[in-house]
mmCIF file of C-alpha atoms (C1' of nucleotides) in Angstrom:
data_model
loop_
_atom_site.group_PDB
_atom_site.id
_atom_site.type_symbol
_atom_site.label_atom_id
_atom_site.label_comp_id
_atom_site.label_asym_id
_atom_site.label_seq_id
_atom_site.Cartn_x
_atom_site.Cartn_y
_atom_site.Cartn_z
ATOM 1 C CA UNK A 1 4.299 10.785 30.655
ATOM 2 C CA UNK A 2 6.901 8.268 32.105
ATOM 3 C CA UNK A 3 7.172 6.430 29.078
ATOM 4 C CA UNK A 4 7.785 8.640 26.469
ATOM 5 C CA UNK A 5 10.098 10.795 28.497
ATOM 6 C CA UNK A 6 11.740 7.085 28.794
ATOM 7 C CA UNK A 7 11.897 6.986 25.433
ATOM 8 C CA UNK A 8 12.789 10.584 24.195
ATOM 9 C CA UNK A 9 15.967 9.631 26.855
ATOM 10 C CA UNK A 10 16.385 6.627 24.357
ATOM 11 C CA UNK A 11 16.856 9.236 21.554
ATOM 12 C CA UNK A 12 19.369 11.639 23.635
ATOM 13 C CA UNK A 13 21.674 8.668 24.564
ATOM 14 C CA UNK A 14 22.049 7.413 21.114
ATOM 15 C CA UNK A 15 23.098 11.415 19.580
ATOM 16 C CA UNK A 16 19.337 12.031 18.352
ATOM 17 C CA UNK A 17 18.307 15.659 18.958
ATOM 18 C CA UNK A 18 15.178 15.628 21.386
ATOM 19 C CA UNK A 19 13.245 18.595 19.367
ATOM 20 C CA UNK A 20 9.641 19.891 19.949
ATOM 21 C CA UNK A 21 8.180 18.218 16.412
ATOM 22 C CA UNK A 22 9.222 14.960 18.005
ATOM 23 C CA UNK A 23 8.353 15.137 21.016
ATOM 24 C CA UNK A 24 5.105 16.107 20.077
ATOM 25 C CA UNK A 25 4.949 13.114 17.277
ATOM 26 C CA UNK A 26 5.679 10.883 19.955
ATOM 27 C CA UNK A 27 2.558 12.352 22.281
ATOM 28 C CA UNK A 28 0.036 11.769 19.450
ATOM 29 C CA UNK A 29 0.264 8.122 20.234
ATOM 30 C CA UNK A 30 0.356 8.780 24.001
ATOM 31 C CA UNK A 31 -3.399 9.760 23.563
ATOM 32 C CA UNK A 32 -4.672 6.660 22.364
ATOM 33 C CA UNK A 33 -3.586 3.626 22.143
ATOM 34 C CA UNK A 34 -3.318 1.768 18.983
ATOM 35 C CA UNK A 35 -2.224 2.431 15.230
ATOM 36 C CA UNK A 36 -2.045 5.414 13.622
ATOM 37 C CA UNK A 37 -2.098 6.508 9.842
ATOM 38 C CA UNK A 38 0.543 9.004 8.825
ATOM 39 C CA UNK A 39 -2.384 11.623 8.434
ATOM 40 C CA UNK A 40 -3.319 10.757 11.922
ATOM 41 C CA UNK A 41 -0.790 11.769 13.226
ATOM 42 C CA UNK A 42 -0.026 15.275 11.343
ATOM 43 C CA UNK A 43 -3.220 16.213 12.135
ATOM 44 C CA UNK A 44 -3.117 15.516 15.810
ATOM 45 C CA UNK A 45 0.598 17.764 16.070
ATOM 46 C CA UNK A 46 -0.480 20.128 13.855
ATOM 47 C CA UNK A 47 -3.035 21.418 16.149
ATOM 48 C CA UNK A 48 -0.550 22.344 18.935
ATOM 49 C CA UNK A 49 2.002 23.584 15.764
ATOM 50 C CA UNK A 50 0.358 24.243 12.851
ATOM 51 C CA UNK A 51 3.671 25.253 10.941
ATOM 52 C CA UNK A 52 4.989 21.267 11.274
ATOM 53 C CA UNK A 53 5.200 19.635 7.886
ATOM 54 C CA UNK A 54 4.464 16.490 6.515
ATOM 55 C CA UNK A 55 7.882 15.478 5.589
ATOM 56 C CA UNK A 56 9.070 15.958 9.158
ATOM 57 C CA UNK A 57 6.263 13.644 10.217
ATOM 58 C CA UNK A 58 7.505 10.668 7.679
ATOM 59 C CA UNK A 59 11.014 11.442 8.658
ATOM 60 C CA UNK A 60 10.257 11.483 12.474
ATOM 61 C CA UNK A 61 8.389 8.090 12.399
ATOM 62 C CA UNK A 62 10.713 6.851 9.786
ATOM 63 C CA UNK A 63 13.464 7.314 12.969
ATOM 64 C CA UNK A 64 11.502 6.249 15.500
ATOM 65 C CA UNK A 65 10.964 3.070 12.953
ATOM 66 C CA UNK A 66 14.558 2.365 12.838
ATOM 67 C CA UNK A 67 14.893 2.597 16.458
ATOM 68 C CA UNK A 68 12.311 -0.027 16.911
ATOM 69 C CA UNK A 69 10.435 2.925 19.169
ATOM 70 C CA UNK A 70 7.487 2.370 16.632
ATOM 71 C CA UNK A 71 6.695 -0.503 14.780
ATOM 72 C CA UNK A 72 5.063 0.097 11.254
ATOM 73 C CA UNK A 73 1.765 -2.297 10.717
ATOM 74 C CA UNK A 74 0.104 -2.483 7.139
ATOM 75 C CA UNK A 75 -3.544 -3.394 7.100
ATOM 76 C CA UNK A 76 -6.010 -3.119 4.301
ATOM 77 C CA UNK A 77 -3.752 -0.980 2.137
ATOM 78 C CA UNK A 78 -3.314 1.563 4.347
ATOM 79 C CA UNK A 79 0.195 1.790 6.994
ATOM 80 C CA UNK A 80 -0.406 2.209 10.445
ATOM 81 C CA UNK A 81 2.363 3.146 13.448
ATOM 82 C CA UNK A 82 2.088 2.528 16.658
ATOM 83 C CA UNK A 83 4.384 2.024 20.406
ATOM 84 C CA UNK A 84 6.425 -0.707 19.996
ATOM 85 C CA UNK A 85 6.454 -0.828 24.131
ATOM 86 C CA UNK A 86 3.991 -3.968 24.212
ATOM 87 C CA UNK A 87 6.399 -5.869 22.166
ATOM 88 C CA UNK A 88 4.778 -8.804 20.554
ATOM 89 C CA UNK A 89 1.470 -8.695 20.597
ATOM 90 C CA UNK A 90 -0.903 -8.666 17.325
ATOM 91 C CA UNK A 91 -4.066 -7.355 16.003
ATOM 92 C CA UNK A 92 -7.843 -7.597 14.504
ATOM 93 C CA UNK A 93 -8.977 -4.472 13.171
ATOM 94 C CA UNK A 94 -13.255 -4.194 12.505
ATOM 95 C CA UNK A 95 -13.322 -3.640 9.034
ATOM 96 C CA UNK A 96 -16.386 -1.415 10.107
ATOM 97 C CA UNK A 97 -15.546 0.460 13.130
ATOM 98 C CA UNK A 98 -11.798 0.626 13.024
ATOM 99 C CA UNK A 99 -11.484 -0.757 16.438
ATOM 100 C CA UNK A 100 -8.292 -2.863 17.210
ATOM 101 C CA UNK A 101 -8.216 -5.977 19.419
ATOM 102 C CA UNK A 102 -5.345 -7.174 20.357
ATOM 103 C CA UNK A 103 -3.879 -10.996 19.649
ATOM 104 C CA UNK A 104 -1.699 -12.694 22.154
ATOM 105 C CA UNK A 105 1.055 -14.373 20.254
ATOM 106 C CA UNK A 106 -0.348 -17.960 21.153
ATOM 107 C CA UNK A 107 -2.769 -17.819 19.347
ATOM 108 C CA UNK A 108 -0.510 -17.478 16.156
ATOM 109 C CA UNK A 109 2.091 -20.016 17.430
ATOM 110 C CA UNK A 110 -0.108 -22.781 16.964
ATOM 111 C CA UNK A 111 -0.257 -21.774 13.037
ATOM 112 C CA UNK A 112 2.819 -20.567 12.788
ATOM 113 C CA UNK A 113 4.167 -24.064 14.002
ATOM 114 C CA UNK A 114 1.902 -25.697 11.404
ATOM 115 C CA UNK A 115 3.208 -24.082 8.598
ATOM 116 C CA UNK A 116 7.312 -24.776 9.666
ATOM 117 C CA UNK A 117 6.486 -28.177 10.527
ATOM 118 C CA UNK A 118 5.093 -28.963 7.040
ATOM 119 C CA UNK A 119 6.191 -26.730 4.855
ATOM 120 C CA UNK A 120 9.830 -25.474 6.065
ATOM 121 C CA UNK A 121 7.687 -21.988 6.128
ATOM 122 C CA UNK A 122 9.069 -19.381 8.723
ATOM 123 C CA UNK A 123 6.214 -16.867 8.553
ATOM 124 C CA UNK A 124 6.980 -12.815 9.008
ATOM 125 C CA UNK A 125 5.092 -12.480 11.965
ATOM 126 C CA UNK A 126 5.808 -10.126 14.051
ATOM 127 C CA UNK A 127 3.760 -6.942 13.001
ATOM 128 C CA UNK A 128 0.480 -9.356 12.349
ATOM 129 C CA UNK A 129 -2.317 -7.709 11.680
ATOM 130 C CA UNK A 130 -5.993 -9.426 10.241
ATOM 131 C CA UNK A 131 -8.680 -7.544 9.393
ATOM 132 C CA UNK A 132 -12.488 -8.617 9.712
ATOM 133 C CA UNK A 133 -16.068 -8.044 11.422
ATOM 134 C CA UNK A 134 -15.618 -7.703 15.043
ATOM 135 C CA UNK A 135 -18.271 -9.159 17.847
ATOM 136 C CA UNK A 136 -20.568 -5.709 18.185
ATOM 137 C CA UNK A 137 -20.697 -4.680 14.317
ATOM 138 C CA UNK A 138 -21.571 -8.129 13.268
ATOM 139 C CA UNK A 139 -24.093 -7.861 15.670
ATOM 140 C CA UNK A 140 -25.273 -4.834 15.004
ATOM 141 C CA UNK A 141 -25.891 -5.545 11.473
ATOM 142 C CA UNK A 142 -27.883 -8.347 11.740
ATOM 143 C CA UNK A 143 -30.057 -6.369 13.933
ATOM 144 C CA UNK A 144 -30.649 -4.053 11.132
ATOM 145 C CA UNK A 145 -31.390 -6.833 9.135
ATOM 146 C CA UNK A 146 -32.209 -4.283 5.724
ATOM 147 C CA UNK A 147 -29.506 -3.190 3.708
ATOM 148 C CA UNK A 148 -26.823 -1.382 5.543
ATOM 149 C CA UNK B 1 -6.507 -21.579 -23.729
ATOM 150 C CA UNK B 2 -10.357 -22.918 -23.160
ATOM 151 C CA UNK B 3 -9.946 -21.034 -19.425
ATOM 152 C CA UNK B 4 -9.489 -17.771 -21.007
ATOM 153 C CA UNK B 5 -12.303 -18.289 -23.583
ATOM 154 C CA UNK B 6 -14.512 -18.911 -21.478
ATOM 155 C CA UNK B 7 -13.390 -16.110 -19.932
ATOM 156 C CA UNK B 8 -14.066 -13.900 -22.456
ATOM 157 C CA UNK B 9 -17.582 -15.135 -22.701
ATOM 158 C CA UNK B 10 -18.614 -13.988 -19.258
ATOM 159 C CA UNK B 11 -17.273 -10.871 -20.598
ATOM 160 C CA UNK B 12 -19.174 -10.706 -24.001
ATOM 161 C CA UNK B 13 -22.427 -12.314 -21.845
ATOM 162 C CA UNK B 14 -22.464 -8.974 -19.352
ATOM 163 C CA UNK B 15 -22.489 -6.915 -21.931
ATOM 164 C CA UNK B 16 -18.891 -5.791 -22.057
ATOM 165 C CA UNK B 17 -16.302 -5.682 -25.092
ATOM 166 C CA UNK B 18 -14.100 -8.048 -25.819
ATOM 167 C CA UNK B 19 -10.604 -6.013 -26.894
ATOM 168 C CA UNK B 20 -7.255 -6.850 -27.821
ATOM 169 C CA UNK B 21 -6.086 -5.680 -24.803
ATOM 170 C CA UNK B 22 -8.206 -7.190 -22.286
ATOM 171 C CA UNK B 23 -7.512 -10.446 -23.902
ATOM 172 C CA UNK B 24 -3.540 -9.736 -23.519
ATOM 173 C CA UNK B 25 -3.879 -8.726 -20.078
ATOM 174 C CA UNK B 26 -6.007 -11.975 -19.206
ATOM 175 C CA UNK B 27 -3.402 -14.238 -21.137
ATOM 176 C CA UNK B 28 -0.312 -12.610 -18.951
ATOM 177 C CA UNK B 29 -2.009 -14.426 -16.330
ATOM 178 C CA UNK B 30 -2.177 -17.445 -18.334
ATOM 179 C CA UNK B 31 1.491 -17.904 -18.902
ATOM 180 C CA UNK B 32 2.407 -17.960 -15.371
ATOM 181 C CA UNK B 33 0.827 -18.818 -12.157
ATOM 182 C CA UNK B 34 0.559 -16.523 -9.123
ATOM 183 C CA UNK B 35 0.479 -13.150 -8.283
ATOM 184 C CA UNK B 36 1.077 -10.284 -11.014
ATOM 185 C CA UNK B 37 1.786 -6.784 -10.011
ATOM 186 C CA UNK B 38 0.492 -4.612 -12.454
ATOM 187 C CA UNK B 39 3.717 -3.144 -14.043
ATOM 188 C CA UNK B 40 4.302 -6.934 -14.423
ATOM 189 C CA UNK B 41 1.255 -7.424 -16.291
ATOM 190 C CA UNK B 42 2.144 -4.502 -18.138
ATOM 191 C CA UNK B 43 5.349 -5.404 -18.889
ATOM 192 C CA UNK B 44 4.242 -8.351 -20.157
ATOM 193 C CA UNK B 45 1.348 -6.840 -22.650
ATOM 194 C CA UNK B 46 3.731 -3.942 -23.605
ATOM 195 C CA UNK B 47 5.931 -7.152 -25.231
ATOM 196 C CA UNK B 48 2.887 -8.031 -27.428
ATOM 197 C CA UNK B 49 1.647 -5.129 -28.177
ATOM 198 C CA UNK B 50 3.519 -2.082 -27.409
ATOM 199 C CA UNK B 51 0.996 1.032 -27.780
ATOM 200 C CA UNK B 52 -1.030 -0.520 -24.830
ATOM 201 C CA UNK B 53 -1.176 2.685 -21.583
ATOM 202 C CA UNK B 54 -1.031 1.698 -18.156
ATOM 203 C CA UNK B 55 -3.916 3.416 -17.449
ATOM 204 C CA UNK B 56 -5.764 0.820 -20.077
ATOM 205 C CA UNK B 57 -3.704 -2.007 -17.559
ATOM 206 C CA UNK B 58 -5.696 -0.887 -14.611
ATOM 207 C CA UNK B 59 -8.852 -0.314 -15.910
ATOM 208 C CA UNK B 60 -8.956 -3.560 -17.013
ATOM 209 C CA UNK B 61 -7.526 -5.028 -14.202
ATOM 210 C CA UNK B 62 -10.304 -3.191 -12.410
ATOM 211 C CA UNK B 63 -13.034 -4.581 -14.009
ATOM 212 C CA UNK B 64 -11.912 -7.835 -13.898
ATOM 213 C CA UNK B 65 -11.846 -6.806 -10.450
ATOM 214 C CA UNK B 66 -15.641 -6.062 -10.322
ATOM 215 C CA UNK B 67 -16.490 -9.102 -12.143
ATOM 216 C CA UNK B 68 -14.628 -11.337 -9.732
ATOM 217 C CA UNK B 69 -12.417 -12.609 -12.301
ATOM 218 C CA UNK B 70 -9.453 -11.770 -10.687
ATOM 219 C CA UNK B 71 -8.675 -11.205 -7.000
ATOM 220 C CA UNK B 72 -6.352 -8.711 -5.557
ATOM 221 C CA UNK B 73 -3.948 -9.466 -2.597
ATOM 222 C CA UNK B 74 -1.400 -7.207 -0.944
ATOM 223 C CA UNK B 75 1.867 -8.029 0.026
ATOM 224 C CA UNK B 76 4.230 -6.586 1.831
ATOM 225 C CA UNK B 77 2.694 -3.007 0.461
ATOM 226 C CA UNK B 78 2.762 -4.209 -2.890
ATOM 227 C CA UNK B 79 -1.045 -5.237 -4.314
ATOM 228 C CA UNK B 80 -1.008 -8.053 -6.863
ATOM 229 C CA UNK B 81 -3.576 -9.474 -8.940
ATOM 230 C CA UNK B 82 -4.324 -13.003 -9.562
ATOM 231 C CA UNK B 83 -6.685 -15.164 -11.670
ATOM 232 C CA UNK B 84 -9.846 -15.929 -9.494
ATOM 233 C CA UNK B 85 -10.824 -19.447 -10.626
ATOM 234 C CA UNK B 86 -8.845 -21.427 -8.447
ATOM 235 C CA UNK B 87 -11.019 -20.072 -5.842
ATOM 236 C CA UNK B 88 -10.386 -19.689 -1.873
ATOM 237 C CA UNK B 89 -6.556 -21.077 -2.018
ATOM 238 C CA UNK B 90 -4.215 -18.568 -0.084
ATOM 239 C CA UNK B 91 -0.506 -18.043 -0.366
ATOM 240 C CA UNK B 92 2.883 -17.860 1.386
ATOM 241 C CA UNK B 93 5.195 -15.993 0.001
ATOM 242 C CA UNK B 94 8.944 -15.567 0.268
ATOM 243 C CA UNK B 95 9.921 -12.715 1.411
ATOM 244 C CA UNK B 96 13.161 -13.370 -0.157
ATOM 245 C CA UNK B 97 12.561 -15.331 -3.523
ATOM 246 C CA UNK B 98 9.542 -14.055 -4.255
ATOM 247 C CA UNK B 99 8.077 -17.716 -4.527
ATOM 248 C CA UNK B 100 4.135 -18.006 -4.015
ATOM 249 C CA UNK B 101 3.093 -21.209 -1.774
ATOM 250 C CA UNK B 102 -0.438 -22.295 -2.227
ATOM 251 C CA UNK B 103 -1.676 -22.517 1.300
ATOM 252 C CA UNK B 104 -5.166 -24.931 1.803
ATOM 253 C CA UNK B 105 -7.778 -22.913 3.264
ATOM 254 C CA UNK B 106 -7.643 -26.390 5.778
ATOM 255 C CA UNK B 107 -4.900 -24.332 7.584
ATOM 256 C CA UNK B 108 -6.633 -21.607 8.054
ATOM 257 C CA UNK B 109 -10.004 -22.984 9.305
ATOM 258 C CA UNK B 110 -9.041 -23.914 12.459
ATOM 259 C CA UNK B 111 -7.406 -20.409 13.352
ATOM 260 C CA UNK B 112 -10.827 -18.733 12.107
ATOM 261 C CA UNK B 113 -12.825 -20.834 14.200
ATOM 262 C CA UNK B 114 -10.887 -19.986 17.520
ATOM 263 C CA UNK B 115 -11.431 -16.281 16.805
ATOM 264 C CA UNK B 116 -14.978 -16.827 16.307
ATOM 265 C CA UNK B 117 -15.443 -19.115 19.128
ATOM 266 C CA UNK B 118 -13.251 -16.737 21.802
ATOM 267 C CA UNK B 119 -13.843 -13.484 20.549
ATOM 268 C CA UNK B 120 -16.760 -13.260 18.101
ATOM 269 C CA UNK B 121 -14.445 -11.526 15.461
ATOM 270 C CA UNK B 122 -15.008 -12.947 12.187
ATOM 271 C CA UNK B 123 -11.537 -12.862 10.055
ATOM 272 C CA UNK B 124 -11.529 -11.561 6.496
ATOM 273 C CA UNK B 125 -9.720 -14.290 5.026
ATOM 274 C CA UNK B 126 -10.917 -14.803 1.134
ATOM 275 C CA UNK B 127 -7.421 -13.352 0.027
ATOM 276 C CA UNK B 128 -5.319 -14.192 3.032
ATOM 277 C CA UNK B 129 -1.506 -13.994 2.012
ATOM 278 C CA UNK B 130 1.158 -14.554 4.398
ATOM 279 C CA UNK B 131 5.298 -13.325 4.163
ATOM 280 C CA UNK B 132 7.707 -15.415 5.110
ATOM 281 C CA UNK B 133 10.900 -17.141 4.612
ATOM 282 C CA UNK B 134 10.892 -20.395 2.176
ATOM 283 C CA UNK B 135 12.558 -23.585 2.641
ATOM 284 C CA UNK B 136 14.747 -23.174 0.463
ATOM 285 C CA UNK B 137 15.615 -19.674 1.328
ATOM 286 C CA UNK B 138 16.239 -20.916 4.617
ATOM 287 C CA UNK B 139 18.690 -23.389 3.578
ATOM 288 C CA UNK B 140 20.711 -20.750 1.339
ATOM 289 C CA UNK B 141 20.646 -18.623 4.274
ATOM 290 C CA UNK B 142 22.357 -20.826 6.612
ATOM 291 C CA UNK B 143 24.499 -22.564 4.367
ATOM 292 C CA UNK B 144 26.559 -19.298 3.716
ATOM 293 C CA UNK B 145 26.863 -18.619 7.078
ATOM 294 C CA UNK B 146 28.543 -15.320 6.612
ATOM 295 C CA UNK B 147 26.422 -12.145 5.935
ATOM 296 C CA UNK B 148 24.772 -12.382 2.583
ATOM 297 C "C1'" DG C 1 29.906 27.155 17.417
ATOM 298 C "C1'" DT C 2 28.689 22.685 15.269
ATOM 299 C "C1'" DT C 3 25.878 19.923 13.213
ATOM 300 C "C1'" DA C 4 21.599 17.695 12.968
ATOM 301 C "C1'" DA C 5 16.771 18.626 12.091
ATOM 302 C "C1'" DT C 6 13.213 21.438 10.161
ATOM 303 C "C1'" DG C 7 10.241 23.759 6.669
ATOM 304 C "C1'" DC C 8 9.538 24.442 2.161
ATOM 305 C "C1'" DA C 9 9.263 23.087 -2.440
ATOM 306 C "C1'" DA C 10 10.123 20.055 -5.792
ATOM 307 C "C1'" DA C 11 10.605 15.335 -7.285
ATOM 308 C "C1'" DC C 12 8.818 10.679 -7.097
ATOM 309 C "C1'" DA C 13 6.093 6.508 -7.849
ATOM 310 C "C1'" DC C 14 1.750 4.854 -8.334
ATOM 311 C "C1'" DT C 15 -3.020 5.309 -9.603
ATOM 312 C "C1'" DT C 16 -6.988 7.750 -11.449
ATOM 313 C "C1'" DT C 17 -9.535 10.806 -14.630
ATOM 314 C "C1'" DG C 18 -11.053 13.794 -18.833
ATOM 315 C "C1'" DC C 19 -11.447 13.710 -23.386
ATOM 316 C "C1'" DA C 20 -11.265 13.038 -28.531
ATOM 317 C "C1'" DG C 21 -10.916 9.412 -31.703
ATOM 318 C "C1'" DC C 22 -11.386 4.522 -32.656
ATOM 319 C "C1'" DC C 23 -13.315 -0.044 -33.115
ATOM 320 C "C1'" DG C 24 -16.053 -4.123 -31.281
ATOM 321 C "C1'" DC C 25 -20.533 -5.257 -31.703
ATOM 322 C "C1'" DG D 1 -23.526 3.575 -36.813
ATOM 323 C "C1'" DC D 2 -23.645 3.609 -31.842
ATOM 324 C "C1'" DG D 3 -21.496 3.554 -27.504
ATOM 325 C "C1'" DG D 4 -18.043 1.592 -24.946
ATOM 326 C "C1'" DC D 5 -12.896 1.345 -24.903
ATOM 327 C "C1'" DT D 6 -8.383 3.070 -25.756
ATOM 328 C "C1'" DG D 7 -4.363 6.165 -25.806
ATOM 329 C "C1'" DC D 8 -2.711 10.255 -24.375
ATOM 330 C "C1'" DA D 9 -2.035 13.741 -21.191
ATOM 331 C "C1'" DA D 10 -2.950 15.733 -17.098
ATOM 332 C "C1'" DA D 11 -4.277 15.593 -12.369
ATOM 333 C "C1'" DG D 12 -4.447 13.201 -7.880
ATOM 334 C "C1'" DT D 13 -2.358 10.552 -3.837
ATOM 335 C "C1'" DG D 14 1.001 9.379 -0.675
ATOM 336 C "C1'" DT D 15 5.924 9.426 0.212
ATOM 337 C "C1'" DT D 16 10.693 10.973 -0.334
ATOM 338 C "C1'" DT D 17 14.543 14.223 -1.175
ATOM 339 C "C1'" DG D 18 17.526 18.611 -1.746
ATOM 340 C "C1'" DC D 19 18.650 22.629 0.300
ATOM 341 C "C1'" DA D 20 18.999 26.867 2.994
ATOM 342 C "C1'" DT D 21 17.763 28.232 7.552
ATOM 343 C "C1'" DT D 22 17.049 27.265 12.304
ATOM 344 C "C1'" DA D 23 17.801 25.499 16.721
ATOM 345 C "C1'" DA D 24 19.469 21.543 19.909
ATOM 346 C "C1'" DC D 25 23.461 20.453 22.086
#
DNA sequence: GTTAATGCAAACACTTTGCAGCCGC
DNA sequence: GCGGCTGCAAAGTGTTTGCATTAAC
């Protein structure tokens, strides 16, 4: 709970209003790590509050977005949230199982170098996110070798 | 033109129509190279042929879709749609121009085969697309050193 | 007591769908 | 002429906004 009383201190200090719906926005990441779809999330507070809205949701994360408390990840279509805490650090999602892995930024560098060095490119990223077949699903479907 | 013909032919060959509008939707690709957004493309049609719906846009765009004639990328939240032939190429894009790069899939290879090797995740990378800031963006940028 | 934040509803942008008539084959 | 395709309109999504009320400070 350290951290995101940390953090809801971060929203006192700049003139925020520390109020229930955020708090509780803020605790639906606590749960789990990782990234979080907008419905994800208004699911998970609306079963302590059932009255919060949708709206409030968008315009809580939208806040904690401009704050840099969240950090907003796209992948596949669909936007994700998550705890901007780890600062830096990227992802591969399993197309199949959803699972995220995280991506230490060295990995990247070595591209990201690439492209600067020989095309002047400076690529966006910080919120990187790559989507694929992780180790276990890729397994687990050639085991089933049939159709899926 | 002989691109687009044949084209059409695949299209005739499975079976489906060849209409007026598909053929305007496939030749707003032909103009220009790169990524079209769909109120682009129909934007474009729409000149030609005003009557056309949107709905009629992505519908065809669909099944062009399905019968891997075109491939669709997201960007930055925005999907775009591009002609399939050139086949396994992937893009940089400016963030701030809007200027598509084509990227070798050379680059690429080598980051694919360190996540494979270290982590067994196989990347989805058949329409990889990467934001960034150009060269020349760059340039602009610092040149007027003051805010933009 | 002030003023920001919420809930609600309505507006929004984008995409999909149902259907009657049309037109490519 | 048949059946797929189109235009139109209407319905879905997912996200944002206006406004009166509520509650954090």
């Amino acid at each position: 709970m350290t951290r995101n009383t940390k953090v809801l201190e971060q929203l006192r200090e700049k003139g925020y209003r520390v109020t229930p719906q955020r708090v509780m926005v803020l605790s639906a990441f606590g749960e789990r790590e990782g990234h979080l779809g907008v419905e994800q999330i208004y699911q998970r507070v609306r079963q302590a509050y059932p009255y919060i809205d949708v709206a409030t949701v968008y315009r809580t994360l939208q806040l904690f977005k401009r704050l840099h408390l969240v950090t907003e990840i796209e992948l596949g279509g669909v936007m994700r949230f998550e705890l901007a805490e780890a600062g830096g650090h990227h992802h591969m999602v399993c197309r199949q199982c959803g699972k995220a892995f995280d991506l230490s930024p060295s990995y990247l560098a070595e591209f990201r170098q690439r492209l600067i060095r020989e095309f002047g490119f400076e690529p966006d990223l910080e919120h990187f996110a790559i989507a694929g077949l992780c180790a276990l699903c890729a397994a687990s479907n050639s085991a089933g070798t049939s159709k899926p």
